[in-house]
Amino acid sequence: MDKGDDTAALVIDVGTHSAKFGFAGEDCPKQISPSFLGVPNGLSSLQDATYPLSFGIMRENMGVRQVARNDNLNVSLDDEAFEVMVRKTLCSTQGFNLDLTQHPIMLAEPSRTDKEYRKKIVEIMFEKFQVPAAYVAKRAVLCTFASGRASAVVLDSGAACTTCTPVVEGFALQRYTKETILAGDLLDREVMTLLANGPRKIDPVPLYAYKRTVRDGRVEGVEKVDVSRVDPLYYEYGRRDLAQKIKESVCRVAEDDRDVMTGGGSTATSASFELPDGQALDVNAFTHRIPECMFNPKLVTCQNLDNIPAVNKLIHETVIGCDVDIRKDLMSGIIVTGGNTLFPGFEQKLHKKLCADFETTRLKVIAPAASVERRFASWIGGSILASLGSFQQMWISKQEFDEKGAEWLVEKKCP
């Protein structure tokens, strides 16, 4: 740890899929890990849970506990799991090895959440870790800040949900924020469904379900592994992990809608994917179809998405729902962020669709080309904000917390 890190503020951004940790003022998180704890069957205390956890590694009799959940667009935080994750990441010798009583904490929160969530996360930091100061900021606001803007409409598509939030002069307008389950997790399930229902009836299995014999750099044999002692939930997350890898490796947005079902056209890919059993996967059936689900939810077969709007419609509805006098500012800054927007060609098609929806070309889609900036925009915004000299008076201090409590302070100081 550098000397400058002895008392530097820390930035924590915990999503349903991954958690990002690092020091304020840095360009990217120092650690990115899945938002899950590995809990051996029969374990009496979460303090002994496994973290960080990788679902690509076989673990027998290992249960799973998710730190942050979003069930039907209802956000919740597992207090105990969150505390253990933070302690193992920031306080242990295997992690950052920090004394958190010396470090202010910037916490990113979902753009649409309730008072209880905000109160809970602040109380944990002050009561369990005795931090000197803390602050909670909405992800949409931090994304806007990272883009150097005061006002924008932020499309944040992550694992569990896609959120569209108007931000005006640094304030998120929760009243006009819209959400949908059309996001990364659903697309992963769609990959699995298309594989299972395809000509080869492929049942996706975790990476560890087969063992390969390699000699002189070549695979000589593939042997099936006994996974009977793997916890069913852990096994299921391993299957989803494979689906996600397929999606991220071969999927891209079609320029021409006629190429969606065939995977052909100018955006056809030569990429291939090798399944755990060594078989090559024919990716043409869903190269374009999976990302196209974001623009045409009717393509989704794993779940009924009646009345679920496409992402471009979500943005259009959000902007049109706002007051007329701020729509122009919002349309001039449509920020695209989140790991689920990294499909090649996504921002170009979004721009094309939005021009048709708004019946004008006078709008601007802001989508950082670098995957780090797109995937971790809210963390980066928190890193910038917490390092500003002008922000230091905004922190909630430990003394203020002890005197007034979390609920009042968070509502007053963290809009």
Short mmCIF file of C-alpha atoms in Angstrom, two decimals:
data_model
loop_
_atom_site.label_atom_id
_atom_site.label_comp_id
_atom_site.label_asym_id
_atom_site.label_seq_id
_atom_site.Cartn_x
_atom_site.Cartn_y
_atom_site.Cartn_z
CA MET A 1 0.00 0.00 0.00
CA ASP A 2 1.34 3.45 -0.91
CA LYS A 3 1.82 6.01 1.86
CA GLY A 4 -0.73 8.20 0.15
CA ASP A 5 -3.29 5.46 0.69
CA ASP A 6 -2.95 5.51 4.49
CA THR A 7 -5.99 7.79 4.90
CA ALA A 8 -7.32 8.06 1.35
CA ALA A 9 -11.04 7.74 0.77
CA LEU A 10 -12.27 4.41 -0.54
CA VAL A 11 -14.96 3.85 -3.17
CA ILE A 12 -17.28 0.82 -2.95
CA ASP A 13 -19.79 -0.07 -5.68
CA VAL A 14 -21.68 -3.31 -5.06
CA GLY A 15 -23.95 -4.61 -7.80
CA THR A 16 -25.89 -7.85 -8.07
CA HIS A 17 -23.15 -9.38 -10.25
CA SER A 18 -19.89 -7.81 -9.12
CA ALA A 19 -18.42 -5.59 -6.43
CA LYS A 20 -15.83 -2.90 -7.16
CA PHE A 21 -13.35 -1.62 -4.56
CA GLY A 22 -10.56 0.94 -4.80
CA PHE A 23 -9.07 4.26 -3.73
CA ALA A 24 -10.55 7.64 -4.61
CA GLY A 25 -8.49 9.44 -7.22
CA GLU A 26 -7.57 6.28 -9.13
CA ASP A 27 -8.68 5.57 -12.69
CA CYS A 28 -10.26 2.17 -12.08
CA PRO A 29 -11.14 -0.17 -9.20
CA LYS A 30 -8.28 -2.03 -7.54
CA GLN A 31 -10.40 -5.16 -7.11
CA ILE A 32 -13.43 -6.44 -9.01
CA SER A 33 -15.02 -9.61 -7.61
CA PRO A 34 -18.36 -11.45 -7.89
CA SER A 35 -20.97 -10.27 -5.38
CA PHE A 36 -21.30 -13.74 -3.88
CA LEU A 37 -19.93 -15.58 -0.85
CA GLY A 38 -19.08 -19.26 -0.97
CA VAL A 39 -20.67 -20.89 2.07
CA PRO A 40 -19.59 -24.51 2.76
CA ASN A 41 -22.57 -26.68 3.68
CA GLY A 42 -22.89 -26.81 7.46
CA LEU A 43 -20.90 -23.61 8.04
CA SER A 44 -22.08 -21.93 11.24
CA SER A 45 -20.51 -18.50 10.71
CA LEU A 46 -20.27 -16.41 7.54
CA GLN A 47 -16.95 -15.07 8.79
CA ASP A 48 -15.41 -18.29 7.45
CA ALA A 49 -17.09 -17.99 4.03
CA THR A 50 -15.05 -18.08 0.83
CA TYR A 51 -14.49 -14.74 -0.90
CA PRO A 52 -13.77 -13.83 -3.63
CA LEU A 53 -15.58 -16.64 -5.41
CA SER A 54 -15.15 -17.94 -8.97
CA PHE A 55 -17.85 -20.14 -10.48
CA GLY A 56 -15.39 -21.48 -13.02
CA ILE A 57 -13.67 -23.52 -10.29
CA MET A 58 -15.18 -26.73 -8.96
CA ARG A 59 -16.00 -26.70 -5.25
CA GLU A 60 -17.80 -29.56 -3.57
CA ASN A 61 -20.50 -28.95 -0.94
CA MET A 62 -20.23 -25.19 -1.43
CA GLY A 63 -23.41 -23.14 -1.11
CA VAL A 64 -23.83 -19.60 -2.43
CA ARG A 65 -25.00 -16.42 -0.74
CA GLN A 66 -25.66 -13.33 -2.83
CA VAL A 67 -24.66 -9.99 -1.30
CA ALA A 68 -27.02 -7.74 -3.27
CA ARG A 69 -30.22 -8.89 -4.97
CA ASN A 70 -32.72 -7.41 -7.36
CA ASP A 71 -35.87 -9.52 -7.38
CA ASN A 72 -38.49 -8.19 -9.77
CA LEU A 73 -36.85 -4.76 -9.57
CA ASN A 74 -36.86 -4.75 -5.76
CA VAL A 75 -33.33 -4.09 -4.49
CA SER A 76 -32.18 -5.66 -1.24
CA LEU A 77 -28.89 -6.03 0.62
CA ASP A 78 -27.83 -8.98 2.76
CA ASP A 79 -26.39 -7.10 5.77
CA GLU A 80 -24.24 -9.92 7.10
CA ALA A 81 -22.92 -10.98 3.70
CA PHE A 82 -22.09 -7.35 2.81
CA GLU A 83 -20.19 -6.90 6.05
CA VAL A 84 -18.18 -10.10 5.50
CA MET A 85 -17.38 -9.14 1.91
CA VAL A 86 -16.13 -5.69 2.92
CA ARG A 87 -14.11 -7.11 5.82
CA LYS A 88 -12.45 -9.78 3.69
CA THR A 89 -11.70 -7.33 0.88
CA LEU A 90 -10.56 -4.25 2.76
CA CYS A 91 -9.45 -5.40 6.21
CA SER A 92 -7.85 -8.84 5.82
CA THR A 93 -4.19 -9.51 5.06
CA GLN A 94 -5.32 -11.30 1.89
CA GLY A 95 -7.10 -8.11 0.83
CA PHE A 96 -6.21 -4.42 1.14
CA ASN A 97 -5.18 -4.86 4.80
CA LEU A 98 -6.56 -1.46 5.84
CA ASP A 99 -7.71 0.07 9.11
CA LEU A 100 -11.08 1.45 8.04
CA THR A 101 -11.25 3.81 11.01
CA GLN A 102 -8.82 5.93 8.96
CA HIS A 103 -10.68 5.93 5.63
CA PRO A 104 -13.80 7.81 4.52
CA ILE A 105 -16.07 5.61 2.37
CA MET A 106 -17.89 6.63 -0.79
CA LEU A 107 -20.76 4.22 -1.47
CA ALA A 108 -22.48 3.90 -4.85
CA GLU A 109 -26.13 2.87 -4.63
CA PRO A 110 -28.72 1.81 -7.21
CA SER A 111 -30.34 4.77 -8.96
CA ARG A 112 -33.73 3.63 -7.76
CA THR A 113 -33.85 2.41 -4.19
CA ASP A 114 -35.59 3.10 -0.89
CA LYS A 115 -34.63 4.82 2.36
CA GLU A 116 -34.09 1.52 4.14
CA TYR A 117 -31.36 0.42 1.74
CA ARG A 118 -29.48 3.73 2.12
CA LYS A 119 -29.89 3.74 5.88
CA LYS A 120 -28.70 0.15 6.19
CA ILE A 121 -25.53 0.53 4.13
CA VAL A 122 -24.45 3.66 6.03
CA GLU A 123 -25.17 2.10 9.44
CA ILE A 124 -23.00 -0.91 8.58
CA MET A 125 -20.05 1.32 7.69
CA PHE A 126 -20.29 3.41 10.86
CA GLU A 127 -21.36 0.74 13.36
CA LYS A 128 -19.41 -2.28 12.12
CA PHE A 129 -16.30 -0.59 10.75
CA GLN A 130 -16.21 2.71 12.67
CA VAL A 131 -15.29 4.66 9.53
CA PRO A 132 -14.57 8.39 10.09
CA ALA A 133 -16.95 9.51 7.33
CA ALA A 134 -19.21 8.15 4.61
CA TYR A 135 -21.36 9.29 1.70
CA VAL A 136 -23.97 7.59 -0.50
CA ALA A 137 -24.44 8.61 -4.13
CA LYS A 138 -26.73 7.25 -6.82
CA ARG A 139 -25.03 5.43 -9.68
CA ALA A 140 -26.68 7.61 -12.34
CA VAL A 141 -25.31 10.76 -10.70
CA LEU A 142 -21.83 9.26 -10.50
CA CYS A 143 -21.98 8.16 -14.16
CA THR A 144 -22.99 11.67 -15.15
CA PHE A 145 -20.14 13.07 -13.10
CA ALA A 146 -17.67 10.66 -14.72
CA SER A 147 -18.73 12.00 -18.12
CA GLY A 148 -18.07 15.56 -17.05
CA ARG A 149 -21.69 16.62 -17.24
CA ALA A 150 -24.21 18.08 -14.78
CA SER A 151 -27.32 16.92 -16.65
CA ALA A 152 -27.95 13.81 -18.72
CA VAL A 153 -30.15 10.77 -19.05
CA VAL A 154 -28.26 7.64 -17.99
CA LEU A 155 -28.97 4.21 -19.43
CA ASP A 156 -27.30 1.73 -17.08
CA SER A 157 -27.67 -1.89 -18.15
CA GLY A 158 -26.09 -4.37 -15.78
CA ALA A 159 -26.82 -7.91 -14.67
CA ALA A 160 -30.23 -7.82 -13.00
CA CYS A 161 -31.83 -4.73 -14.50
CA THR A 162 -31.56 -1.90 -16.98
CA THR A 163 -32.25 1.51 -15.47
CA CYS A 164 -32.90 4.80 -17.23
CA THR A 165 -32.45 7.83 -14.99
CA PRO A 166 -32.69 11.55 -15.79
CA VAL A 167 -30.10 13.60 -13.91
CA VAL A 168 -30.50 17.38 -13.71
CA GLU A 169 -27.78 19.57 -12.20
CA GLY A 170 -26.38 16.64 -10.26
CA PHE A 171 -29.71 15.37 -8.91
CA ALA A 172 -31.28 12.09 -9.98
CA LEU A 173 -34.98 12.43 -10.68
CA GLN A 174 -36.20 9.20 -9.12
CA ARG A 175 -39.78 10.06 -9.91
CA TYR A 176 -39.03 9.73 -13.64
CA THR A 177 -36.57 6.83 -13.39
CA LYS A 178 -37.64 3.69 -15.27
CA GLU A 179 -36.41 0.11 -14.90
CA THR A 180 -36.74 -3.17 -16.74
CA ILE A 181 -35.55 -6.74 -16.22
CA LEU A 182 -34.26 -6.74 -19.81
CA ALA A 183 -30.60 -7.01 -18.80
CA GLY A 184 -27.54 -9.26 -18.61
CA ASP A 185 -28.91 -12.08 -16.47
CA LEU A 186 -31.95 -12.48 -18.71
CA LEU A 187 -29.73 -12.57 -21.82
CA ASP A 188 -27.58 -15.27 -20.19
CA ARG A 189 -30.73 -17.35 -19.62
CA GLU A 190 -31.71 -16.75 -23.24
CA VAL A 191 -28.33 -18.12 -24.38
CA MET A 192 -28.95 -21.24 -22.31
CA THR A 193 -32.48 -21.60 -23.71
CA LEU A 194 -31.32 -21.30 -27.32
CA LEU A 195 -28.60 -23.87 -26.72
CA ALA A 196 -31.06 -26.31 -25.12
CA ASN A 197 -33.66 -25.87 -27.86
CA GLY A 198 -31.23 -25.80 -30.78
CA PRO A 199 -30.55 -28.65 -33.23
CA ARG A 200 -27.89 -30.18 -30.96
CA LYS A 201 -29.93 -29.81 -27.73
CA ILE A 202 -26.89 -28.61 -25.78
CA ASP A 203 -27.14 -28.58 -21.99
CA PRO A 204 -24.69 -25.88 -20.85
CA VAL A 205 -22.40 -27.17 -18.09
CA PRO A 206 -19.83 -25.34 -15.94
CA LEU A 207 -16.27 -25.08 -17.21
CA TYR A 208 -15.10 -27.56 -14.58
CA ALA A 209 -17.51 -30.31 -15.69
CA TYR A 210 -14.87 -31.68 -18.05
CA LYS A 211 -11.13 -32.20 -17.54
CA ARG A 212 -8.76 -31.86 -20.45
CA THR A 213 -5.49 -33.69 -20.99
CA VAL A 214 -2.99 -31.37 -22.67
CA ARG A 215 0.38 -32.40 -24.09
CA ASP A 216 2.77 -30.12 -25.99
CA GLY A 217 0.10 -27.45 -26.08
CA ARG A 218 -2.50 -29.69 -27.70
CA VAL A 219 -5.64 -31.20 -26.17
CA GLU A 220 -5.31 -34.99 -26.36
CA GLY A 221 -8.42 -35.97 -24.45
CA VAL A 222 -11.48 -34.75 -22.57
CA GLU A 223 -12.83 -36.56 -19.54
CA LYS A 224 -16.13 -35.97 -17.76
CA VAL A 225 -15.79 -34.99 -14.09
CA ASP A 226 -17.97 -36.27 -11.26
CA VAL A 227 -19.94 -33.23 -10.09
CA SER A 228 -22.43 -35.09 -7.92
CA ARG A 229 -21.14 -33.39 -4.75
CA VAL A 230 -21.39 -29.89 -6.16
CA ASP A 231 -24.19 -27.88 -4.56
CA PRO A 232 -27.07 -27.41 -7.08
CA LEU A 233 -27.06 -23.61 -6.72
CA TYR A 234 -23.29 -23.41 -7.14
CA TYR A 235 -23.60 -25.65 -10.22
CA GLU A 236 -26.35 -23.44 -11.67
CA TYR A 237 -24.20 -20.32 -11.28
CA GLY A 238 -21.43 -22.22 -13.08
CA ARG A 239 -23.80 -22.83 -16.01
CA ARG A 240 -24.73 -19.14 -16.09
CA ASP A 241 -21.04 -18.24 -15.99
CA LEU A 242 -20.49 -20.28 -19.16
CA ALA A 243 -23.48 -18.63 -20.86
CA GLN A 244 -22.09 -15.22 -19.99
CA LYS A 245 -18.70 -16.11 -21.46
CA ILE A 246 -20.38 -17.25 -24.70
CA LYS A 247 -22.41 -14.05 -24.85
CA GLU A 248 -19.42 -11.78 -24.27
CA SER A 249 -17.18 -13.70 -26.69
CA VAL A 250 -19.29 -13.94 -29.84
CA CYS A 251 -22.30 -11.61 -29.67
CA ARG A 252 -22.54 -8.30 -31.52
CA VAL A 253 -25.33 -6.04 -32.75
CA ALA A 254 -26.48 -6.46 -36.36
CA GLU A 255 -26.46 -3.36 -38.55
CA ASP A 256 -29.27 -4.78 -40.66
CA ASP A 257 -32.32 -6.25 -38.91
CA ARG A 258 -32.55 -8.89 -41.65
CA ASP A 259 -29.33 -10.48 -40.35
CA VAL A 260 -30.54 -10.92 -36.76
CA MET A 261 -31.70 -14.53 -37.04
CA THR A 262 -28.91 -15.76 -39.34
CA GLY A 263 -25.86 -14.09 -37.82
CA GLY A 264 -24.82 -12.96 -41.30
CA GLY A 265 -24.29 -9.58 -42.92
CA SER A 266 -21.51 -7.04 -42.52
CA THR A 267 -21.30 -7.66 -38.77
CA ALA A 268 -21.03 -11.44 -39.07
CA THR A 269 -18.34 -12.85 -36.78
CA SER A 270 -15.62 -15.37 -37.42
CA ALA A 271 -15.38 -15.94 -33.68
CA SER A 272 -15.95 -19.43 -32.34
CA PHE A 273 -16.46 -20.88 -28.89
CA GLU A 274 -15.31 -24.21 -27.56
CA LEU A 275 -17.59 -25.85 -25.03
CA PRO A 276 -16.18 -27.56 -21.91
CA ASP A 277 -16.54 -30.97 -23.57
CA GLY A 278 -14.28 -29.84 -26.42
CA GLN A 279 -17.01 -29.41 -29.04
CA ALA A 280 -17.05 -26.29 -31.18
CA LEU A 281 -20.23 -24.24 -30.82
CA ASP A 282 -22.04 -22.96 -33.91
CA VAL A 283 -22.58 -19.36 -32.85
CA ASN A 284 -24.48 -18.03 -35.88
CA ALA A 285 -27.89 -18.82 -34.37
CA PHE A 286 -27.49 -16.24 -31.62
CA THR A 287 -24.51 -14.00 -32.54
CA HIS A 288 -26.94 -11.18 -33.38
CA ARG A 289 -30.12 -12.48 -31.81
CA ILE A 290 -29.02 -12.16 -28.17
CA PRO A 291 -28.09 -8.44 -28.22
CA GLU A 292 -31.06 -7.72 -30.50
CA CYS A 293 -33.31 -8.72 -27.59
CA MET A 294 -32.41 -5.36 -26.03
CA PHE A 295 -34.04 -3.61 -29.01
CA ASN A 296 -36.77 -6.19 -29.62
CA PRO A 297 -37.90 -7.94 -26.39
CA LYS A 298 -40.31 -10.13 -28.38
CA LEU A 299 -37.30 -12.20 -29.45
CA VAL A 300 -36.85 -13.45 -25.88
CA THR A 301 -38.07 -17.04 -25.44
CA CYS A 302 -36.93 -17.87 -21.90
CA GLN A 303 -39.55 -15.57 -20.32
CA ASN A 304 -42.71 -13.75 -21.31
CA LEU A 305 -41.82 -10.08 -21.74
CA ASP A 306 -45.18 -8.67 -22.78
CA ASN A 307 -45.30 -4.89 -22.24
CA ILE A 308 -41.53 -4.71 -21.57
CA PRO A 309 -40.12 -1.81 -23.65
CA ALA A 310 -36.95 -1.95 -25.72
CA VAL A 311 -34.02 0.07 -24.36
CA ASN A 312 -34.52 2.86 -26.89
CA LYS A 313 -38.20 3.08 -25.95
CA LEU A 314 -37.21 3.16 -22.27
CA ILE A 315 -35.05 6.23 -22.92
CA HIS A 316 -37.75 7.87 -25.04
CA GLU A 317 -40.42 7.32 -22.39
CA THR A 318 -38.11 8.65 -19.68
CA VAL A 319 -37.26 11.87 -21.53
CA ILE A 320 -40.82 12.53 -22.70
CA GLY A 321 -42.04 11.98 -19.12
CA CYS A 322 -39.86 14.84 -17.87
CA ASP A 323 -40.70 18.54 -17.96
CA VAL A 324 -40.47 20.11 -21.41
CA ASP A 325 -37.81 22.64 -20.37
CA ILE A 326 -35.23 19.97 -19.48
CA ARG A 327 -35.77 17.55 -22.36
CA LYS A 328 -33.26 19.30 -24.63
CA ASP A 329 -30.49 18.97 -22.03
CA LEU A 330 -31.30 15.30 -21.52
CA MET A 331 -31.33 14.53 -25.25
CA SER A 332 -27.93 16.18 -25.70
CA GLY A 333 -26.38 13.81 -23.17
CA ILE A 334 -27.63 10.21 -23.34
CA ILE A 335 -25.01 8.31 -21.36
CA VAL A 336 -24.68 4.58 -22.00
CA THR A 337 -23.03 2.54 -19.26
CA GLY A 338 -22.93 -0.95 -17.77
CA GLY A 339 -21.37 -4.22 -18.87
CA ASN A 340 -24.49 -5.23 -20.79
CA THR A 341 -23.97 -2.36 -23.28
CA LEU A 342 -20.54 -3.57 -24.44
CA PHE A 343 -21.81 -5.49 -27.46
CA PRO A 344 -19.99 -4.16 -30.54
CA GLY A 345 -22.38 -1.89 -32.43
CA PHE A 346 -24.70 -1.30 -29.47
CA GLU A 347 -24.34 2.48 -29.24
CA GLN A 348 -24.62 2.93 -33.03
CA LYS A 349 -27.91 1.04 -33.20
CA LEU A 350 -29.20 2.82 -30.10
CA HIS A 351 -28.49 6.18 -31.74
CA LYS A 352 -30.27 5.10 -34.94
CA LYS A 353 -33.33 3.90 -33.00
CA LEU A 354 -33.48 7.04 -30.85
CA CYS A 355 -33.31 9.33 -33.89
CA ALA A 356 -36.38 7.52 -35.21
CA ASP A 357 -38.18 7.65 -31.84
CA PHE A 358 -37.55 11.36 -31.27
CA GLU A 359 -37.88 12.18 -34.97
CA THR A 360 -34.67 14.20 -34.88
CA THR A 361 -30.93 13.72 -35.22
CA ARG A 362 -30.26 16.44 -32.67
CA LEU A 363 -29.36 14.12 -29.85
CA LYS A 364 -26.08 12.73 -28.56
CA VAL A 365 -25.29 9.24 -27.30
CA ILE A 366 -22.24 9.21 -25.02
CA ALA A 367 -20.71 5.74 -24.80
CA PRO A 368 -17.05 5.53 -23.74
CA ALA A 369 -15.12 3.33 -26.17
CA ALA A 370 -12.96 1.85 -23.40
CA SER A 371 -14.68 -1.10 -21.72
CA VAL A 372 -13.26 -0.09 -18.32
CA GLU A 373 -14.91 3.34 -18.50
CA ARG A 374 -18.22 1.86 -19.68
CA ARG A 375 -18.31 -1.05 -17.22
CA PHE A 376 -17.15 0.90 -14.15
CA ALA A 377 -18.52 4.38 -14.87
CA SER A 378 -20.29 4.74 -11.51
CA TRP A 379 -17.18 3.65 -9.58
CA ILE A 380 -15.02 6.08 -11.60
CA GLY A 381 -17.49 8.89 -10.90
CA GLY A 382 -17.29 8.10 -7.19
CA SER A 383 -13.50 8.10 -7.39
CA ILE A 384 -13.47 11.56 -8.97
CA LEU A 385 -16.08 13.01 -6.63
CA ALA A 386 -14.53 11.72 -3.40
CA SER A 387 -11.11 13.12 -4.33
CA LEU A 388 -12.30 16.69 -4.98
CA GLY A 389 -11.33 19.29 -2.42
CA SER A 390 -14.72 21.00 -2.81
CA PHE A 391 -16.49 17.76 -1.88
CA GLN A 392 -14.82 17.24 1.52
CA GLN A 393 -17.45 19.28 3.38
CA MET A 394 -20.15 16.94 2.05
CA TRP A 395 -19.08 13.84 3.99
CA ILE A 396 -21.30 12.50 6.79
CA SER A 397 -18.96 12.39 9.78
CA LYS A 398 -18.95 9.77 12.51
CA GLN A 399 -19.86 12.46 15.01
CA GLU A 400 -22.88 13.54 12.93
CA PHE A 401 -23.97 9.92 12.65
CA ASP A 402 -23.72 9.38 16.42
CA GLU A 403 -25.72 12.55 17.10
CA LYS A 404 -28.43 12.41 14.42
CA GLY A 405 -28.58 8.86 13.05
CA ALA A 406 -28.37 7.50 9.51
CA GLU A 407 -31.89 8.11 8.19
CA TRP A 408 -31.99 11.86 8.77
CA LEU A 409 -28.42 12.44 7.60
CA VAL A 410 -28.66 10.39 4.43
CA GLU A 411 -31.84 12.15 3.31
CA LYS A 412 -30.43 15.60 4.09
CA LYS A 413 -26.83 15.22 2.91
CA CYS A 414 -27.08 12.56 0.18
CA PRO A 415 -29.90 13.60 -2.18
#
